[in-house]
mmCIF file of C-alpha atoms in Angstrom:
data_model
loop_
_atom_site.group_PDB
_atom_site.id
_atom_site.type_symbol
_atom_site.label_atom_id
_atom_site.label_comp_id
_atom_site.label_asym_id
_atom_site.label_seq_id
_atom_site.Cartn_x
_atom_site.Cartn_y
_atom_site.Cartn_z
ATOM 1 C CA MET Y 1 69.879 73.340 -3.949
ATOM 2 C CA ASN Y 2 71.312 76.785 -4.452
ATOM 3 C CA SER Y 3 74.855 77.758 -3.549
ATOM 4 C CA ARG Y 4 75.130 80.991 -1.600
ATOM 5 C CA GLU Y 5 77.787 83.056 0.050
ATOM 6 C CA ASN Y 6 78.211 82.653 3.761
ATOM 7 C CA LYS Y 7 75.384 83.006 6.228
ATOM 8 C CA TYR Y 8 75.054 81.584 9.700
ATOM 9 C CA PRO Y 9 77.144 78.613 10.825
ATOM 10 C CA ARG Y 10 76.946 75.719 13.151
ATOM 11 C CA LEU Y 11 79.389 72.944 13.957
ATOM 12 C CA THR Y 12 80.707 70.779 16.787
ATOM 13 C CA THR Y 13 84.315 70.031 16.683
ATOM 14 C CA TRP Y 14 84.387 66.875 14.832
ATOM 15 C CA LEU Y 15 87.661 65.150 15.371
ATOM 16 C CA PHE Y 16 87.765 66.270 18.927
ATOM 17 C CA CYS Y 17 84.156 65.288 19.688
ATOM 18 C CA LEU Y 18 85.087 61.781 20.740
ATOM 19 C CA ALA Y 19 85.577 63.216 24.183
ATOM 20 C CA GLY Y 20 83.311 62.539 27.102
ATOM 21 C CA THR Y 21 81.862 66.009 26.798
ATOM 22 C CA VAL Y 22 78.129 66.072 26.172
ATOM 23 C CA LEU Y 23 76.995 68.130 23.223
ATOM 24 C CA VAL Y 24 74.081 70.429 23.671
ATOM 25 C CA ALA Y 25 71.402 70.548 21.016
ATOM 26 C CA SER Y 26 69.645 73.856 20.634
ATOM 27 C CA CYS Y 27 66.030 73.965 19.638
ATOM 28 C CA ALA Y 28 63.257 76.477 19.176
ATOM 29 C CA THR Y 29 60.031 76.750 17.283
ATOM 30 C CA GLY Y 30 60.273 79.006 14.302
ATOM 31 C CA GLY Y 31 63.703 80.150 13.170
ATOM 32 C CA VAL Y 32 67.019 78.469 13.714
ATOM 33 C CA LYS Y 33 68.433 79.649 17.032
ATOM 34 C CA ALA Y 34 71.252 78.698 19.354
ATOM 35 C CA GLU Y 35 71.556 77.083 22.762
ATOM 36 C CA GLU Y 36 69.560 79.776 24.563
ATOM 37 C CA GLU Y 37 66.395 77.915 23.513
ATOM 38 C CA ASN Y 38 67.536 74.569 24.936
ATOM 39 C CA VAL Y 39 64.385 74.099 27.022
ATOM 40 C CA SER Y 40 61.421 71.784 26.670
ATOM 41 C CA ASN Y 41 58.090 71.791 28.481
ATOM 42 C CA TYR Y 42 57.729 68.000 28.542
ATOM 43 C CA LEU Y 43 59.801 64.921 29.184
ATOM 44 C CA TYR Y 44 59.412 61.209 28.489
ATOM 45 C CA VAL Y 45 60.279 59.077 31.511
ATOM 46 C CA GLN Y 46 60.059 55.574 32.917
ATOM 47 C CA THR Y 47 59.036 55.387 36.554
ATOM 48 C CA GLY Y 48 60.313 51.849 37.092
ATOM 49 C CA THR Y 49 62.422 49.128 35.500
ATOM 50 C CA ASN Y 50 60.779 47.857 32.286
ATOM 51 C CA GLU Y 51 57.862 50.229 32.805
ATOM 52 C CA HIS Y 52 56.069 51.846 29.854
ATOM 53 C CA TRP Y 53 57.134 55.362 28.874
ATOM 54 C CA CYS Y 54 54.948 58.204 30.121
ATOM 55 C CA ILE Y 55 54.911 61.978 29.590
ATOM 56 C CA VAL Y 56 55.575 64.392 32.450
ATOM 57 C CA ASN Y 57 55.391 68.175 32.394
ATOM 58 C CA ALA Y 58 57.996 70.650 33.631
ATOM 59 C CA ASN Y 59 56.858 70.087 37.225
ATOM 60 C CA GLY Y 60 57.283 66.339 36.953
ATOM 61 C CA ASN Y 61 53.536 65.607 36.913
ATOM 62 C CA VAL Y 62 52.374 62.772 34.653
ATOM 63 C CA THR Y 63 50.219 64.082 31.795
ATOM 64 C CA ALA Y 64 49.966 60.839 29.784
ATOM 65 C CA ASN Y 65 50.596 57.376 31.197
ATOM 66 C CA ARG Y 66 51.809 54.145 29.518
ATOM 67 C CA VAL Y 67 52.256 55.740 26.105
ATOM 68 C CA TYR Y 68 55.012 53.539 24.610
ATOM 69 C CA PRO Y 69 56.365 50.073 25.468
ATOM 70 C CA PRO Y 70 59.567 49.872 27.510
ATOM 71 C CA GLU Y 71 61.670 48.636 24.576
ATOM 72 C CA ALA Y 72 61.046 51.824 22.569
ATOM 73 C CA GLN Y 73 63.845 54.403 22.462
ATOM 74 C CA MET Y 74 62.836 58.007 23.052
ATOM 75 C CA SER Y 75 64.490 61.292 22.159
ATOM 76 C CA ARG Y 76 64.070 64.444 24.200
ATOM 77 C CA VAL Y 77 60.952 66.511 23.467
ATOM 78 C CA TYR Y 78 61.825 69.436 21.177
ATOM 79 C CA GLY Y 79 60.280 72.868 21.422
ATOM 80 C CA GLY Y 80 57.699 71.573 23.838
ATOM 81 C CA ASP Y 81 55.983 69.235 21.383
ATOM 82 C CA CYS Y 82 57.678 66.911 18.848
ATOM 83 C CA TYR Y 83 60.032 63.989 19.495
ATOM 84 C CA TRP Y 84 61.523 60.900 17.867
ATOM 85 C CA VAL Y 85 60.599 57.303 18.717
ATOM 86 C CA LYS Y 86 62.833 54.456 17.577
ATOM 87 C CA ALA Y 87 61.368 50.974 17.255
ATOM 88 C CA HIS Y 88 62.515 48.032 15.144
ATOM 89 C CA GLY Y 89 65.480 50.069 13.960
ATOM 90 C CA ARG Y 90 63.414 52.881 12.380
ATOM 91 C CA LEU Y 91 62.613 56.412 13.520
ATOM 92 C CA LYS Y 92 59.151 58.007 13.509
ATOM 93 C CA LEU Y 93 58.126 61.520 14.495
ATOM 94 C CA TYR Y 94 55.416 62.072 17.136
ATOM 95 C CA SER Y 95 53.979 65.011 19.065
ATOM 96 C CA VAL Y 96 52.965 65.413 22.701
ATOM 97 C CA SER Y 97 49.525 66.618 21.614
ATOM 98 C CA SER Y 98 48.901 63.388 19.681
ATOM 99 C CA PRO Y 99 51.183 60.626 20.979
ATOM 100 C CA SER Y 100 49.111 57.704 19.693
ATOM 101 C CA ALA Y 101 49.847 58.309 16.000
ATOM 102 C CA PRO Y 102 52.951 59.649 14.207
ATOM 103 C CA VAL Y 103 52.724 63.083 12.604
ATOM 104 C CA SER Y 104 53.623 61.440 9.277
ATOM 105 C CA MET Y 105 53.822 57.851 8.089
ATOM 106 C CA ASN Y 106 57.473 58.135 7.056
ATOM 107 C CA ALA Y 107 59.937 55.882 8.846
ATOM 108 C CA TYR Y 108 63.514 57.142 8.724
ATOM 109 C CA ASP Y 109 66.839 55.357 8.927
ATOM 110 C CA THR Y 110 68.731 58.304 10.423
ATOM 111 C CA ALA Y 111 67.746 61.744 11.737
ATOM 112 C CA THR Y 112 69.168 64.690 13.639
ATOM 113 C CA ASP Y 113 67.850 66.547 16.638
ATOM 114 C CA PHE Y 114 65.315 69.281 15.877
ATOM 115 C CA CYS Y 115 66.748 72.764 16.166
ATOM 116 C CA GLY Y 116 64.775 75.863 15.292
ATOM 117 C CA GLY Y 117 61.915 73.584 14.264
ATOM 118 C CA LEU Y 118 64.043 71.828 11.615
ATOM 119 C CA ALA Y 119 65.781 68.456 11.365
ATOM 120 C CA PHE Y 120 67.577 66.434 8.696
ATOM 121 C CA THR Y 121 66.472 62.888 7.847
ATOM 122 C CA SER Y 122 67.425 60.063 5.525
ATOM 123 C CA MET Y 123 65.743 57.000 4.077
ATOM 124 C CA ARG Y 124 67.526 54.210 2.265
ATOM 125 C CA GLY Y 125 68.164 54.964 -1.394
ATOM 126 C CA LYS Y 126 67.034 58.609 -1.140
ATOM 127 C CA PRO Y 127 68.878 61.928 -0.679
ATOM 128 C CA ILE Y 128 68.919 63.644 2.718
ATOM 129 C CA GLN Y 129 65.922 65.907 3.373
ATOM 130 C CA MET Y 130 65.226 68.753 5.788
ATOM 131 C CA ILE Y 131 61.822 68.548 7.509
ATOM 132 C CA ASP Y 132 59.806 70.665 9.939
ATOM 133 C CA THR Y 133 58.128 69.485 13.155
ATOM 134 C CA ARG Y 134 55.076 68.257 11.180
ATOM 135 C CA GLY Y 135 57.244 66.085 8.932
ATOM 136 C CA LYS Y 136 56.838 68.415 5.941
ATOM 137 C CA VAL Y 137 59.813 68.360 3.566
ATOM 138 C CA MET Y 138 61.386 71.809 3.489
ATOM 139 C CA ALA Y 139 64.396 70.987 1.292
ATOM 140 C CA THR Y 140 65.881 68.017 -0.559
ATOM 141 C CA LEU Y 141 69.677 68.055 -0.650
ATOM 142 C CA GLY Y 142 71.962 67.068 -3.501
ATOM 143 C CA LYS Y 143 73.041 63.460 -3.819
ATOM 144 C CA ASP Y 144 76.666 64.515 -3.313
ATOM 145 C CA ILE Y 145 75.885 65.538 0.288
ATOM 146 C CA THR Y 146 76.467 62.399 2.350
ATOM 147 C CA THR Y 147 76.132 63.604 5.956
ATOM 148 C CA VAL Y 148 74.376 66.485 7.731
ATOM 149 C CA HIS Y 149 74.441 67.380 11.429
ATOM 150 C CA SER Y 150 71.847 69.389 13.370
ATOM 151 C CA PHE Y 151 71.801 73.193 13.425
ATOM 152 C CA HIS Y 152 74.022 75.261 15.698
ATOM 153 C CA ASP Y 153 73.996 79.036 15.495
ATOM 154 C CA GLY Y 154 71.724 78.761 12.472
ATOM 155 C CA LEU Y 155 74.079 76.594 10.403
ATOM 156 C CA ALA Y 156 74.260 72.839 9.895
ATOM 157 C CA ARG Y 157 77.556 71.126 9.231
ATOM 158 C CA PHE Y 158 77.500 68.902 6.144
ATOM 159 C CA ARG Y 159 79.922 66.624 4.332
ATOM 160 C CA GLN Y 160 80.061 66.613 0.544
ATOM 161 C CA LYS Y 161 81.746 64.229 -1.890
ATOM 162 C CA THR Y 162 83.641 66.166 -4.532
ATOM 163 C CA ALA Y 163 84.080 65.172 -8.175
ATOM 164 C CA GLU Y 164 87.553 63.918 -7.219
ATOM 165 C CA GLY Y 165 86.058 61.686 -4.529
ATOM 166 C CA GLU Y 166 87.278 63.791 -1.598
ATOM 167 C CA LEU Y 167 84.970 64.263 1.408
ATOM 168 C CA LEU Y 168 84.920 67.870 2.642
ATOM 169 C CA TYR Y 169 82.866 69.774 5.222
ATOM 170 C CA GLY Y 170 80.853 72.961 4.801
ATOM 171 C CA TYR Y 171 77.717 74.543 6.287
ATOM 172 C CA LEU Y 172 74.045 74.813 5.293
ATOM 173 C CA ASP Y 173 71.647 77.600 6.232
ATOM 174 C CA GLY Y 174 68.029 77.347 7.417
ATOM 175 C CA GLN Y 175 66.747 77.044 3.844
ATOM 176 C CA GLY Y 176 68.976 74.068 3.118
ATOM 177 C CA ASP Y 177 71.248 76.141 0.881
ATOM 178 C CA ILE Y 178 75.030 76.159 1.101
ATOM 179 C CA ALA Y 179 76.108 79.040 3.343
ATOM 180 C CA ILE Y 180 79.803 78.146 3.595
ATOM 181 C CA GLN Y 181 81.293 76.057 0.797
ATOM 182 C CA ALA Y 182 82.663 72.578 1.553
ATOM 183 C CA ALA Y 183 86.394 73.245 1.846
ATOM 184 C CA TYR Y 184 87.440 71.660 5.151
ATOM 185 C CA ARG Y 185 88.764 68.224 5.887
ATOM 186 C CA ASN Y 186 87.744 68.611 9.528
ATOM 187 C CA ALA Y 187 85.145 70.951 11.010
ATOM 188 C CA GLY Y 188 83.201 71.530 14.212
ATOM 189 C CA ASP Y 189 79.856 73.073 15.079
ATOM 190 C CA PHE Y 190 79.432 76.795 15.576
ATOM 191 C CA HIS Y 191 78.997 78.184 19.080
ATOM 192 C CA ASP Y 192 78.863 81.866 19.981
ATOM 193 C CA GLY Y 193 79.466 82.740 16.333
ATOM 194 C CA VAL Y 194 82.704 80.834 15.770
ATOM 195 C CA ALA Y 195 83.792 77.321 14.793
ATOM 196 C CA VAL Y 196 87.062 75.432 14.445
ATOM 197 C CA VAL Y 197 88.010 73.993 11.044
ATOM 198 C CA ARG Y 198 91.031 72.429 9.383
ATOM 199 C CA ARG Y 199 91.753 72.413 5.652
ATOM 200 C CA SER Y 200 94.117 69.422 5.706
ATOM 201 C CA ALA Y 201 95.772 66.985 8.075
ATOM 202 C CA GLU Y 202 98.928 69.107 8.035
ATOM 203 C CA SER Y 203 97.367 72.559 8.395
ATOM 204 C CA ASP Y 204 96.586 74.602 11.507
ATOM 205 C CA TYR Y 205 93.194 74.617 13.173
ATOM 206 C CA LEU Y 206 91.477 77.819 12.058
ATOM 207 C CA ILE Y 207 88.774 79.727 13.920
ATOM 208 C CA ILE Y 208 86.132 81.026 11.494
ATOM 209 C CA ASP Y 209 83.106 83.264 11.942
ATOM 210 C CA THR Y 210 79.610 82.725 10.564
ATOM 211 C CA ASN Y 211 80.650 84.271 7.251
ATOM 212 C CA GLY Y 212 83.502 81.808 6.856
ATOM 213 C CA GLY Y 213 86.109 84.470 7.575
ATOM 214 C CA VAL Y 214 89.215 83.456 9.529
ATOM 215 C CA VAL Y 215 89.361 85.288 12.869
ATOM 216 C CA GLY Y 216 92.173 83.329 14.498
ATOM 217 C CA LYS Y 217 93.977 80.030 14.627
ATOM 218 C CA LEU Y 218 94.995 77.419 17.163
ATOM 219 C CA ASP Y 219 98.315 75.661 17.308
ATOM 220 C CA LYS Y 220 98.168 71.996 16.384
ATOM 221 C CA GLN Y 221 96.697 70.250 19.414
ATOM 222 C CA ASN Y 222 95.723 66.795 18.307
ATOM 223 C CA GLY Y 223 93.465 65.051 20.798
ATOM 224 C CA TYR Y 224 91.742 68.188 22.037
ATOM 225 C CA TYR Y 225 88.069 68.996 21.881
ATOM 226 C CA TYR Y 226 87.141 72.608 21.175
ATOM 227 C CA ASP Y 227 83.967 73.731 22.895
ATOM 228 C CA ILE Y 228 82.568 77.252 23.014
ATOM 229 C CA GLY Y 229 79.809 78.236 25.359
ATOM 230 C CA LEU Y 230 80.830 80.311 28.345
ATOM 231 C CA ALA Y 231 80.396 84.060 28.406
ATOM 232 C CA ASP Y 232 83.983 85.261 27.930
ATOM 233 C CA TYR Y 233 86.128 82.195 27.494
ATOM 234 C CA TYR Y 234 86.584 79.591 24.776
ATOM 235 C CA THR Y 235 87.532 76.265 26.269
ATOM 236 C CA ILE Y 236 89.839 73.591 24.884
ATOM 237 C CA THR Y 237 89.381 70.403 26.886
ATOM 238 C CA ALA Y 238 91.693 67.395 26.721
ATOM 239 C CA ASN Y 239 89.826 64.281 25.615
ATOM 240 C CA LYS Y 240 92.450 61.546 25.614
ATOM 241 C CA GLU Y 241 94.833 62.121 28.475
ATOM 242 C CA GLY Y 242 92.274 63.927 30.629
ATOM 243 C CA ASN Y 243 94.955 66.356 31.677
ATOM 244 C CA GLY Y 244 92.849 69.359 32.495
ATOM 245 C CA THR Y 245 91.526 72.367 30.652
ATOM 246 C CA LYS Y 246 93.052 75.297 28.810
ATOM 247 C CA THR Y 247 91.321 78.484 27.802
ATOM 248 C CA ALA Y 248 91.738 81.208 25.220
ATOM 249 C CA ASP Y 249 90.369 84.695 25.603
ATOM 250 C CA LYS Y 250 88.510 86.503 22.831
ATOM 251 C CA ASN Y 251 91.836 87.628 21.379
ATOM 252 C CA TRP Y 252 92.610 83.926 20.936
ATOM 253 C CA LYS Y 253 95.631 84.035 23.217
ATOM 254 C CA GLY Y 254 96.078 80.925 25.289
ATOM 255 C CA GLN Y 255 95.840 81.306 29.061
ATOM 256 C CA PRO Y 256 96.283 78.829 31.900
ATOM 257 C CA GLU Y 257 93.129 78.100 33.859
ATOM 258 C CA ASN Y 258 92.773 77.211 37.482
ATOM 259 C CA ASN Y 259 91.015 73.971 36.519
ATOM 260 C CA VAL Y 260 88.215 74.420 39.028
ATOM 261 C CA TYR Y 261 86.085 72.064 36.907
ATOM 262 C CA ASP Y 262 87.048 69.054 34.804
ATOM 263 C CA THR Y 263 84.436 69.704 32.087
ATOM 264 C CA LYS Y 264 81.850 72.356 31.251
ATOM 265 C CA THR Y 265 78.766 71.862 29.040
ATOM 266 C CA ASN Y 266 76.571 74.768 28.010
ATOM 267 C CA LEU Y 267 72.919 74.218 28.975
ATOM 268 C CA GLY Y 268 71.857 77.526 27.452
ATOM 269 C CA ASN Y 269 69.623 80.000 29.237
ATOM 270 C CA GLY Y 270 72.604 81.301 31.195
ATOM 271 C CA PHE Y 271 73.559 77.967 32.801
ATOM 272 C CA VAL Y 272 76.470 75.565 32.450
ATOM 273 C CA ALA Y 273 76.697 71.964 33.636
ATOM 274 C CA VAL Y 274 80.057 71.233 35.274
ATOM 275 C CA ARG Y 275 81.905 68.127 36.407
ATOM 276 C CA LYS Y 276 84.364 68.065 39.284
ATOM 277 C CA GLY Y 277 85.863 64.935 40.743
ATOM 278 C CA GLY Y 278 83.356 62.737 38.898
ATOM 279 C CA LYS Y 279 80.320 64.642 40.200
ATOM 280 C CA TYR Y 280 78.065 67.059 38.316
ATOM 281 C CA GLY Y 281 76.499 70.379 39.239
ATOM 282 C CA VAL Y 282 75.423 73.659 37.618
ATOM 283 C CA ILE Y 283 76.935 77.139 37.523
ATOM 284 C CA ASP Y 284 75.791 80.295 35.756
ATOM 285 C CA THR Y 285 77.825 81.992 33.029
ATOM 286 C CA ASP Y 286 79.366 84.316 35.637
ATOM 287 C CA GLY Y 287 80.776 81.276 37.406
ATOM 288 C CA LYS Y 288 78.407 81.421 40.390
ATOM 289 C CA VAL Y 289 77.490 77.993 41.751
ATOM 290 C CA VAL Y 290 73.789 77.226 41.279
ATOM 291 C CA ILE Y 291 73.883 73.526 42.251
ATOM 292 C CA PRO Y 292 77.109 72.188 43.822
ATOM 293 C CA PRO Y 293 78.729 69.202 42.045
ATOM 294 C CA ALA Y 294 77.159 66.330 43.980
ATOM 295 C CA TYR Y 295 75.259 64.364 41.297
ATOM 296 C CA ASP Y 296 76.158 61.440 39.059
ATOM 297 C CA ALA Y 297 74.923 63.188 35.887
ATOM 298 C CA CYS Y 298 73.301 66.357 34.568
ATOM 299 C CA LEU Y 299 71.486 66.013 31.241
ATOM 300 C CA PRO Y 300 72.359 68.628 28.579
ATOM 301 C CA PHE Y 301 68.937 70.284 28.435
ATOM 302 C CA MET Y 302 66.314 71.696 30.780
ATOM 303 C CA VAL Y 303 62.600 71.070 31.318
ATOM 304 C CA GLY Y 304 60.879 74.341 32.018
ATOM 305 C CA GLY Y 305 63.107 76.008 34.585
ATOM 306 C CA ASN Y 306 64.336 72.702 35.997
ATOM 307 C CA PHE Y 307 67.599 70.818 35.601
ATOM 308 C CA ILE Y 308 67.592 67.037 35.060
ATOM 309 C CA LEU Y 309 69.952 65.441 37.574
ATOM 310 C CA LYS Y 310 70.827 61.820 38.332
ATOM 311 C CA GLN Y 311 71.715 60.435 41.728
ATOM 312 C CA ASP Y 312 71.963 56.758 42.746
ATOM 313 C CA SER Y 313 70.409 55.551 39.449
ATOM 314 C CA VAL Y 314 67.403 57.879 39.824
ATOM 315 C CA PHE Y 315 66.661 61.010 37.785
ATOM 316 C CA ILE Y 316 65.062 64.021 39.438
ATOM 317 C CA LEU Y 317 64.020 67.507 38.351
ATOM 318 C CA ALA Y 318 65.550 70.286 40.411
ATOM 319 C CA GLY Y 319 65.004 74.044 40.263
ATOM 320 C CA LYS Y 320 67.541 76.842 40.360
ATOM 321 C CA ASP Y 321 67.350 76.749 44.149
ATOM 322 C CA GLY Y 322 68.459 73.110 44.095
ATOM 323 C CA LYS Y 323 65.139 71.861 45.460
ATOM 324 C CA ARG Y 324 63.411 68.891 43.858
ATOM 325 C CA ALA Y 325 60.427 69.754 41.666
ATOM 326 C CA GLY Y 326 57.473 67.813 43.019
ATOM 327 C CA ASN Y 327 57.950 64.152 43.929
ATOM 328 C CA THR Y 328 60.028 63.368 40.857
ATOM 329 C CA ALA Y 329 61.967 60.104 40.705
ATOM 330 C CA PHE Y 330 62.502 58.391 37.332
ATOM 331 C CA THR Y 331 64.538 55.336 36.426
ATOM 332 C CA ASN Y 332 65.028 56.500 32.833
ATOM 333 C CA VAL Y 333 64.625 59.695 30.804
ATOM 334 C CA GLY Y 334 64.078 60.067 27.049
ATOM 335 C CA ASN Y 335 67.434 61.320 25.811
ATOM 336 C CA MET Y 336 68.245 59.104 22.827
ATOM 337 C CA ARG Y 337 71.437 60.267 21.154
ATOM 338 C CA MET Y 338 70.526 61.435 17.664
ATOM 339 C CA GLY Y 339 73.296 61.130 15.134
ATOM 340 C CA PRO Y 340 73.764 62.982 11.886
ATOM 341 C CA ALA Y 341 71.561 62.190 8.901
ATOM 342 C CA ARG Y 342 73.502 59.984 6.487
ATOM 343 C CA THR Y 343 72.759 58.762 2.996
ATOM 344 C CA MET Y 344 71.878 55.056 3.002
ATOM 345 C CA ARG Y 345 72.355 52.849 -0.031
#
């Protein structure tokens, strides 16, 4: 694997990610892109308790029935076609166009979400690899790279073990090459072209751009999650005490916020999921309410032009006008949380 100067970055604020905030995976077909492509054309659902998984389209119509047994775990469908299925503790890659057989015979121990048509995978005793949506190996990483997260803003956060035994974070580009050298003890994913990193436990949190250049810093705020996604504001949300939200403008000067919403999660495509008083809704990036906070959950991706909302233990698809798409009512939705790819001994 070649070492290069900085390119694009991607990271989700690590230390602070233990919050209840949902991370948004960004996926597209052909080129690593950001959250704007966070839309699929299909969804795996269960229509009843212990029912088999079936495929529905963006309108909620069933296109393939009883595809997988109820005990299988399903990821979201990426880029309209591929998805992960977990059974017996192993992950296999399938496609909507051919759900009866995996796209490759490899069974993985860990894998990331697909973003820009690329994902990272690991198998016991082997180095981490980057694959495309057909399972083709696009890059094999060095054995000193122990963990890789999915792409954000074209860069994937990785952790590398140095010759001295220290574990440091850096970023990979879409070719699997090092774009930003591993130099950070803590690091987050890139959003809107910036990420938060920390060189040591005693140092300040730095804000870096996609070239690795420092563009600002945050005062030490242990216990805060740093999330970027709204049009003009960069949000720091408390994750332990739950004591509200602070914002910084693009000059990185802290400002008080009116705390209209408890949390905000970027859905991409100009929309943001919000939580207020324990209920979820959707606003646009100008702050206009699209769907008032009245639901128990809003999943962090869209199907076609529809949001995935949960109310009274039932998932529905709803359009930008708030109306239900078709006669949708699902007891479960494929949204398996994909972790980073990790080396397995």
